[in-house]
Amino acid sequence: MKTWETVLSTLLLAGALLPAATTNAASASDLKGYEPLRKHMDGIGATITWDSDDKSALVKLKNGFAGTFTAGDKEYRLAGKAGELPAEVKLVDGTMYIPSKLLQAILAENAKFINSADIITPYSVTAQVETAAVEDGEDAADDPAIWLDSANPANSKIIATNKGGGVLVYDLNGKELQNYKVGKMNNIDIRYDFQLGDKKVDLVGATNRSTNTVDIFAMDGATGKLTDIVAEPIKAKMEEVYGFSLYHSLKSDKYYALVLGKEGEFEQYELADNGKGKVSGKLVREFKLATQSEGMVADDEYGMMYIAEEDYAIYKYNAEPDSGTKPLSTVDIADGRRLQDDIEGLTLYYGADGKGYLIASSQGSDSYAIYDREGNNAYLTSFNIADGALTDGTSVTDGIDVLGFGLGEQFPYGIFIAQDDSNINNGKELNQNFKVVAWDQIAKGAKTPLLMDNKVDPRKLVDRSAK
């Protein structure tokens, strides 16, 4: 996860000055072939956000494209692509200078999508509920999952990770019911009706960075109790486990744990009953993305999975273990318009008849992008969670989850949950938590209203992999 907390202290609207550098990286005589970044961004109405720790400038163009440039570096990012300059970016007397070649590249990107209809402006919703704050400070709350009680939907639970050391269980009002101190848990997911001996259990799986394992629990919905059911530790080959999703293949009725590593590693483990009332895990596929990846979600009906390479793009893969190692397509890139790095949490809204949405956390823009679940995953809209009467909004979100099933009178069309990096209550910043938004508010807020299906039970999904 990459945050800009140090950046927020100095927001540079066009025309503002960069803070003075403590030392000059160059003298004025060395600036032949360079251009002052601020002056030119002022001229095109761009904004600049300055990171004083990294001596980096985040430029946001009016059309949404973003670029990041760092004093002393030749490498840069612009409109979702990495580049390398023949000479480094310089900082002189508190002003950033960039090579003329880079300025021309910025101006070329600025000339694209200049019509007002092309500008993407997220609409705002507010949260109706927020969970109790996690007990650990700093960057601790990370990823939520929703467990559905089909018989009594209002009794459904929120299960979430605390990277400071555990798994948390909340009710739909955000009250903490359980706190399991099982390690530094990163990402979490749920699947239903796994056959274990003579009974079916609901699985909760998570990546444990303390032990570098995939941990699997059985869920007792009535109390929120989690029971460890792993036979032997499912130890990952990668150096550090990170992203996670479960996948239930409706084609084979097999269950899989999907794991991402800090260096872009992907490992897929088949989960099985070991015959003794425990779950075993066997590695059945592995491959590697180019850079750090965390967000991941599997579509059980279509047999697909989506992976977010944080700085670059969302990719679509076949989720079956024998389907190769290459992506089927690129859903979208982190160019700053719809997605701004890091691309973090991914989740799926299951609609009726195979319809629905892929939703991504655009951490760099504090927003959430929605794509069509079917076909080529066309982009639809974006929203953010703003301050409301009951809770504050969200920023720099990691994990998200969504469930389009009626959860009683409080949430008749389901909920969307997002991790909140900065949890403010009455002007005071508390430890991080999770915000809960009624799905109908999101659906109705879109320019073209979204689906409001509330009867798609994740226990009763349909195999659509042949379509």
Short mmCIF file of C-alpha atoms in Angstrom, two decimals, residues 176-365:
data_model
loop_
_atom_site.label_atom_id
_atom_site.label_comp_id
_atom_site.label_asym_id
_atom_site.label_seq_id
_atom_site.Cartn_x
_atom_site.Cartn_y
_atom_site.Cartn_z
CA GLU A 176 -17.19 -6.08 17.52
CA LEU A 177 -18.24 -9.62 18.43
CA GLN A 178 -14.98 -11.54 18.19
CA ASN A 179 -11.27 -10.71 18.11
CA TYR A 180 -8.91 -13.54 17.20
CA LYS A 181 -5.24 -12.74 17.76
CA VAL A 182 -3.87 -15.23 15.26
CA GLY A 183 -1.17 -13.16 13.57
CA LYS A 184 -0.71 -10.28 11.16
CA MET A 185 -3.63 -11.01 8.87
CA ASN A 186 -3.71 -9.25 5.53
CA ASN A 187 -6.56 -10.20 3.16
CA ILE A 188 -9.64 -12.34 3.83
CA ASP A 189 -12.47 -14.06 1.96
CA ILE A 190 -15.47 -16.39 2.44
CA ARG A 191 -16.98 -19.37 0.61
CA TYR A 192 -19.97 -21.49 1.56
CA ASP A 193 -20.91 -25.18 1.93
CA PHE A 194 -17.49 -26.85 1.86
CA GLN A 195 -17.96 -30.60 2.47
CA LEU A 196 -15.95 -31.53 5.55
CA GLY A 197 -16.67 -35.08 6.67
CA ASP A 198 -20.41 -35.56 7.04
CA LYS A 199 -21.26 -31.86 7.24
CA LYS A 200 -20.95 -28.69 5.23
CA VAL A 201 -19.07 -25.71 6.64
CA ASP A 202 -18.61 -22.11 5.59
CA LEU A 203 -14.94 -21.32 5.00
CA VAL A 204 -13.13 -18.15 6.03
CA GLY A 205 -9.63 -17.92 4.57
CA ALA A 206 -6.92 -15.31 5.08
CA THR A 207 -3.24 -14.64 4.48
CA ASN A 208 -1.17 -14.63 7.68
CA ARG A 209 2.00 -12.56 7.30
CA SER A 210 3.30 -13.65 10.71
CA THR A 211 3.58 -17.29 9.62
CA ASN A 212 3.58 -16.84 5.82
CA THR A 213 0.62 -19.18 5.60
CA VAL A 214 -2.92 -19.42 4.32
CA ASP A 215 -5.17 -19.86 7.37
CA ILE A 216 -8.57 -21.54 7.00
CA PHE A 217 -11.40 -21.32 9.54
CA ALA A 218 -14.92 -22.71 9.84
CA MET A 219 -17.53 -20.02 10.54
CA ASP A 220 -20.25 -20.36 13.17
CA GLY A 221 -22.71 -17.77 11.94
CA ALA A 222 -24.79 -17.63 15.10
CA THR A 223 -21.92 -16.35 17.25
CA GLY A 224 -19.28 -15.31 14.77
CA LYS A 225 -16.96 -17.95 16.20
CA LEU A 226 -14.10 -19.04 13.95
CA THR A 227 -12.47 -22.46 14.32
CA ASP A 228 -9.08 -23.25 12.77
CA ILE A 229 -9.58 -26.32 10.54
CA VAL A 230 -6.21 -26.55 8.76
CA ALA A 231 -4.60 -30.01 8.96
CA GLU A 232 -1.02 -28.88 8.38
CA PRO A 233 0.05 -25.27 7.87
CA ILE A 234 -0.48 -24.23 4.24
CA LYS A 235 2.93 -22.63 3.88
CA ALA A 236 3.39 -20.45 0.83
CA LYS A 237 6.47 -20.72 -1.41
CA MET A 238 6.58 -16.93 -1.88
CA GLU A 239 8.62 -14.81 0.51
CA GLU A 240 5.65 -12.92 1.97
CA VAL A 241 1.93 -13.65 1.53
CA TYR A 242 -0.20 -10.62 0.74
CA GLY A 243 -3.37 -10.62 -1.39
CA PHE A 244 -6.00 -13.34 -1.12
CA SER A 245 -9.24 -14.70 -2.50
CA LEU A 246 -11.13 -17.97 -2.28
CA TYR A 247 -12.55 -19.59 -5.41
CA HIS A 248 -15.26 -22.28 -5.62
CA SER A 249 -15.21 -23.87 -9.05
CA LEU A 250 -18.82 -24.63 -9.94
CA LYS A 251 -17.46 -26.65 -12.85
CA SER A 252 -15.59 -29.16 -10.66
CA ASP A 253 -17.03 -28.35 -7.20
CA LYS A 254 -13.47 -27.88 -5.93
CA TYR A 255 -12.40 -25.05 -3.63
CA TYR A 256 -9.18 -23.08 -4.02
CA ALA A 257 -7.15 -20.55 -2.09
CA LEU A 258 -5.64 -17.86 -4.35
CA VAL A 259 -2.61 -16.05 -2.93
CA LEU A 260 -0.56 -13.05 -4.06
CA GLY A 261 2.89 -12.06 -2.81
CA LYS A 262 4.66 -8.77 -2.27
CA GLU A 263 6.80 -9.33 -5.36
CA GLY A 264 3.89 -10.21 -7.65
CA GLU A 265 3.96 -13.97 -7.06
CA PHE A 266 0.69 -15.89 -7.51
CA GLU A 267 0.00 -19.31 -6.00
CA GLN A 268 -3.18 -21.39 -6.21
CA TYR A 269 -3.90 -24.09 -3.62
CA GLU A 270 -6.57 -26.76 -3.89
CA LEU A 271 -8.39 -27.15 -0.57
CA ALA A 272 -9.61 -30.64 0.33
CA ASP A 273 -10.96 -32.70 3.23
CA ASN A 274 -8.05 -34.74 4.58
CA GLY A 275 -10.45 -37.43 5.85
CA LYS A 276 -9.90 -36.46 9.47
CA GLY A 277 -12.12 -33.41 9.75
CA LYS A 278 -9.43 -30.98 8.64
CA VAL A 279 -8.55 -29.08 5.46
CA SER A 280 -5.38 -29.67 3.47
CA GLY A 281 -3.90 -27.44 0.79
CA LYS A 282 -1.99 -28.51 -2.34
CA LEU A 283 -0.22 -26.13 -4.71
CA VAL A 284 -1.72 -26.57 -8.20
CA ARG A 285 -0.64 -23.45 -10.11
CA GLU A 286 1.82 -20.59 -9.82
CA PHE A 287 3.01 -17.66 -11.90
CA LYS A 288 4.37 -14.14 -11.38
CA LEU A 289 3.27 -10.62 -12.18
CA ALA A 290 5.90 -7.96 -12.80
CA THR A 291 5.42 -5.95 -9.60
CA GLN A 292 3.61 -5.84 -6.25
CA SER A 293 0.01 -7.04 -6.46
CA GLU A 294 -2.62 -7.37 -3.73
CA GLY A 295 -6.23 -6.87 -4.81
CA MET A 296 -7.84 -10.04 -6.12
CA VAL A 297 -11.32 -11.50 -6.49
CA ALA A 298 -12.73 -14.64 -8.12
CA ASP A 299 -16.00 -14.90 -10.05
CA ASP A 300 -17.30 -18.36 -9.19
CA GLU A 301 -20.06 -18.31 -11.80
CA TYR A 302 -17.92 -17.39 -14.80
CA GLY A 303 -14.77 -19.14 -13.55
CA MET A 304 -12.68 -15.96 -13.76
CA MET A 305 -10.38 -14.10 -11.41
CA TYR A 306 -9.19 -10.51 -11.39
CA ILE A 307 -5.82 -9.35 -10.09
CA ALA A 308 -4.72 -5.76 -9.43
CA GLU A 309 -1.07 -5.00 -10.07
CA GLU A 310 -1.00 -2.01 -7.73
CA ASP A 311 0.85 0.56 -9.84
CA TYR A 312 -0.34 -0.53 -13.24
CA ALA A 313 -3.54 -2.40 -14.08
CA ILE A 314 -6.35 -4.86 -13.37
CA TYR A 315 -5.98 -8.14 -15.25
CA LYS A 316 -8.55 -10.83 -15.97
CA TYR A 317 -7.52 -14.52 -15.76
CA ASN A 318 -9.22 -17.89 -15.98
CA ALA A 319 -9.51 -19.15 -12.39
CA GLU A 320 -9.19 -22.86 -13.18
CA PRO A 321 -5.78 -24.27 -12.19
CA ASP A 322 -5.12 -25.81 -15.63
CA SER A 323 -5.84 -22.62 -17.57
CA GLY A 324 -2.31 -21.31 -17.97
CA THR A 325 -0.43 -18.34 -16.59
CA LYS A 326 -1.28 -15.45 -18.92
CA PRO A 327 -4.09 -12.92 -18.48
CA LEU A 328 -7.05 -13.06 -20.82
CA SER A 329 -7.33 -9.28 -20.91
CA THR A 330 -6.49 -6.00 -19.21
CA VAL A 331 -9.59 -4.51 -17.64
CA ASP A 332 -8.16 -1.03 -16.99
CA ILE A 333 -4.91 0.78 -16.23
CA ALA A 334 -3.90 3.17 -13.44
CA ASP A 335 -3.55 6.25 -15.63
CA GLY A 336 -5.27 8.55 -13.12
CA ARG A 337 -8.62 8.88 -14.87
CA ARG A 338 -10.65 5.94 -13.53
CA LEU A 339 -7.90 4.35 -11.45
CA GLN A 340 -5.02 6.09 -9.70
CA ASP A 341 -2.32 3.98 -8.09
CA ASP A 342 -2.38 2.11 -5.92
CA ILE A 343 -5.14 -0.11 -7.26
CA GLU A 344 -6.10 -1.95 -4.08
CA GLY A 345 -9.20 -3.98 -3.15
CA LEU A 346 -11.36 -5.76 -5.75
CA THR A 347 -14.84 -7.18 -5.20
CA LEU A 348 -17.78 -8.58 -7.22
CA TYR A 349 -21.45 -7.71 -7.10
CA TYR A 350 -23.44 -10.79 -8.18
CA GLY A 351 -26.60 -9.76 -10.01
CA ALA A 352 -29.40 -11.93 -11.35
CA ASP A 353 -28.90 -13.92 -14.57
CA GLY A 354 -25.15 -13.50 -14.56
CA LYS A 355 -25.19 -9.72 -14.51
CA GLY A 356 -23.32 -7.64 -11.98
CA TYR A 357 -20.21 -5.56 -11.39
CA LEU A 358 -16.50 -5.64 -10.71
CA ILE A 359 -15.58 -2.87 -8.24
CA ALA A 360 -12.05 -1.60 -7.59
CA SER A 361 -10.57 0.64 -4.91
CA SER A 362 -8.67 3.48 -6.58
CA GLN A 363 -6.54 4.33 -3.58
CA GLY A 364 -4.75 7.30 -5.10
CA SER A 365 -8.01 9.12 -5.84
#
